[in-house]
């Protein structure tokens, strides 16, 4: 059981970090297109919003991945994910033919928020920078 307690958080952090980091890179290297998309979605100050999204996804995603300041990084990612979901996947405001897909994306994001909140509550686990500092 100790192996599960040690490896499950490591795998969970890897999967969550591996979700956010590529999206941050994509936004960084496709900045103009991402700003145009954010503008169309009605995001206020889209250039700043996209810059913040890049920083959050890359920096907090990496922090969660390695388990450094995990609780803080996970909390920031949770808030970011809720806000992004409300702007980009508000399925109730989409045409009927798009609502099912947008509902799925919204609910998937809320499940990710749930995983992030577990990290906020329980921390990074033993195999992490945070865990190393705690035991060392």
CSV table of C-alpha atoms in Angstrom, one decimal:
chain,number,residue,atom,x,y,z
A,1,UNK,CA,0.0,0.0,0.0
A,2,UNK,CA,2.9,2.4,0.6
A,3,UNK,CA,4.0,2.0,-3.0
A,4,UNK,CA,0.5,3.2,-4.1
A,5,UNK,CA,0.7,6.1,-1.7
A,6,UNK,CA,4.0,7.1,-3.1
A,7,UNK,CA,3.5,6.5,-6.8
A,8,UNK,CA,-0.1,7.6,-7.3
A,9,UNK,CA,0.6,11.3,-6.5
A,10,UNK,CA,3.7,11.1,-8.7
A,11,UNK,CA,1.7,9.7,-11.6
A,12,UNK,CA,-1.2,12.1,-11.0
A,13,UNK,CA,1.1,15.2,-10.9
A,14,UNK,CA,2.8,13.9,-14.1
A,15,UNK,CA,-0.6,13.6,-15.9
A,16,UNK,CA,-1.8,17.0,-14.7
A,17,UNK,CA,1.5,18.8,-15.6
A,18,UNK,CA,1.6,17.0,-18.9
A,19,UNK,CA,-1.9,18.4,-19.6
A,20,UNK,CA,-1.1,22.1,-19.0
A,21,UNK,CA,2.5,22.4,-20.2
A,22,UNK,CA,1.9,21.6,-23.9
A,23,UNK,CA,-1.0,24.1,-24.0
A,24,UNK,CA,1.2,26.8,-22.6
A,25,UNK,CA,3.8,26.1,-25.4
A,26,UNK,CA,1.1,26.1,-28.0
A,27,UNK,CA,-0.2,29.5,-26.9
A,28,UNK,CA,3.4,30.9,-26.7
A,29,UNK,CA,4.3,29.9,-30.2
A,30,UNK,CA,0.8,30.7,-31.6
A,31,UNK,CA,0.4,33.9,-29.6
A,32,UNK,CA,-1.3,36.0,-32.3
A,33,UNK,CA,-3.8,33.3,-33.1
A,34,UNK,CA,-4.5,32.6,-29.5
A,35,UNK,CA,-5.1,36.3,-28.9
A,36,UNK,CA,-7.6,36.4,-31.8
A,37,UNK,CA,-9.4,33.4,-30.4
A,38,UNK,CA,-9.5,35.0,-26.9
A,39,UNK,CA,-10.8,38.2,-28.4
A,40,UNK,CA,-13.6,36.3,-30.3
A,41,UNK,CA,-14.5,34.6,-27.0
A,42,UNK,CA,-15.0,37.9,-25.3
A,43,UNK,CA,-12.0,37.7,-22.9
A,44,UNK,CA,-11.3,41.2,-21.5
A,45,UNK,CA,-7.8,42.4,-22.3
A,46,UNK,CA,-7.1,39.3,-24.5
A,47,UNK,CA,-3.3,40.0,-25.0
A,48,UNK,CA,-2.8,40.2,-21.2
A,49,UNK,CA,-5.1,37.3,-20.6
A,50,UNK,CA,-3.2,35.1,-23.1
A,51,UNK,CA,0.2,36.2,-21.6
A,52,UNK,CA,-1.1,35.2,-18.1
A,53,UNK,CA,-2.4,31.9,-19.4
A,54,UNK,CA,1.0,31.1,-20.9
A,55,UNK,CA,2.8,31.9,-17.6
A,56,UNK,CA,0.2,29.9,-15.5
A,57,UNK,CA,0.2,26.9,-17.8
A,58,UNK,CA,3.9,26.7,-18.2
A,59,UNK,CA,5.2,27.7,-14.7
A,60,UNK,CA,2.4,26.2,-12.6
A,61,UNK,CA,2.2,23.1,-14.8
A,62,UNK,CA,6.0,22.6,-14.4
A,63,UNK,CA,5.7,23.2,-10.6
A,64,UNK,CA,3.0,20.6,-10.3
A,65,UNK,CA,4.9,18.2,-12.5
A,66,UNK,CA,8.1,18.3,-10.3
A,67,UNK,CA,6.2,18.8,-7.1
A,68,UNK,CA,7.6,22.2,-6.1
A,69,UNK,CA,5.2,24.6,-4.2
A,70,UNK,CA,2.6,22.2,-5.4
A,71,UNK,CA,-0.3,23.4,-3.2
A,72,UNK,CA,0.1,27.0,-4.5
A,73,UNK,CA,0.6,26.0,-8.1
A,74,UNK,CA,-2.4,23.7,-8.0
A,75,UNK,CA,-4.6,26.3,-6.5
A,76,UNK,CA,-3.6,28.8,-9.2
A,77,UNK,CA,-4.2,26.2,-11.9
A,78,UNK,CA,-7.6,25.4,-10.4
A,79,UNK,CA,-8.7,29.0,-10.4
A,80,UNK,CA,-7.3,29.5,-13.9
A,81,UNK,CA,-9.1,26.4,-15.2
A,82,UNK,CA,-12.5,27.5,-13.8
A,83,UNK,CA,-12.2,31.0,-15.3
A,84,UNK,CA,-11.0,29.6,-18.7
A,85,UNK,CA,-13.9,27.1,-18.7
A,86,UNK,CA,-16.4,29.8,-18.0
A,87,UNK,CA,-15.1,31.9,-21.0
A,88,UNK,CA,-14.3,29.2,-23.5
A,89,UNK,CA,-16.6,26.2,-22.6
A,90,UNK,CA,-19.8,27.9,-21.3
A,91,UNK,CA,-21.9,25.2,-23.1
A,92,UNK,CA,-25.2,26.8,-22.0
A,93,UNK,CA,-24.4,29.8,-24.3
A,94,UNK,CA,-23.5,27.7,-27.4
A,95,UNK,CA,-25.8,26.8,-30.2
A,96,UNK,CA,-27.6,23.5,-29.4
A,97,UNK,CA,-25.6,21.5,-31.9
A,98,UNK,CA,-22.4,22.5,-30.1
A,99,UNK,CA,-23.6,22.1,-26.5
A,100,UNK,CA,-22.8,18.4,-26.1
A,101,UNK,CA,-19.1,18.8,-27.0
A,102,UNK,CA,-18.7,22.0,-25.0
A,103,UNK,CA,-20.5,20.4,-22.0
A,104,UNK,CA,-18.1,17.5,-22.2
A,105,UNK,CA,-15.1,19.9,-22.3
A,106,UNK,CA,-16.5,22.0,-19.4
A,107,UNK,CA,-17.1,18.9,-17.2
A,108,UNK,CA,-13.7,17.4,-18.1
A,109,UNK,CA,-12.1,20.7,-16.9
A,110,UNK,CA,-14.1,20.5,-13.7
A,111,UNK,CA,-12.8,17.0,-13.1
A,112,UNK,CA,-9.2,18.4,-13.6
A,113,UNK,CA,-10.1,21.1,-11.0
A,114,UNK,CA,-11.1,18.3,-8.7
A,115,UNK,CA,-7.7,16.6,-9.1
A,116,UNK,CA,-5.9,20.0,-8.6
A,117,UNK,CA,-7.9,20.5,-5.4
A,118,UNK,CA,-6.7,17.1,-4.1
A,119,UNK,CA,-3.2,18.4,-4.6
A,120,UNK,CA,-4.1,21.6,-2.7
A,121,UNK,CA,-5.4,19.6,0.2
A,122,UNK,CA,-2.9,16.7,0.3
A,123,UNK,CA,0.2,18.0,-1.3
A,124,UNK,CA,2.6,16.6,-3.8
A,125,UNK,CA,3.5,13.3,-2.1
A,126,UNK,CA,6.8,11.7,-1.2
A,127,UNK,CA,8.4,11.7,-4.7
A,128,UNK,CA,8.5,15.4,-5.2
A,129,UNK,CA,10.6,18.5,-4.4
A,130,UNK,CA,8.2,19.4,-1.7
A,131,UNK,CA,8.3,15.8,-0.3
A,132,UNK,CA,12.1,15.8,-0.4
A,133,UNK,CA,12.3,19.0,1.6
A,134,UNK,CA,9.8,17.7,4.1
A,135,UNK,CA,11.7,14.4,4.7
A,136,UNK,CA,15.2,15.9,4.4
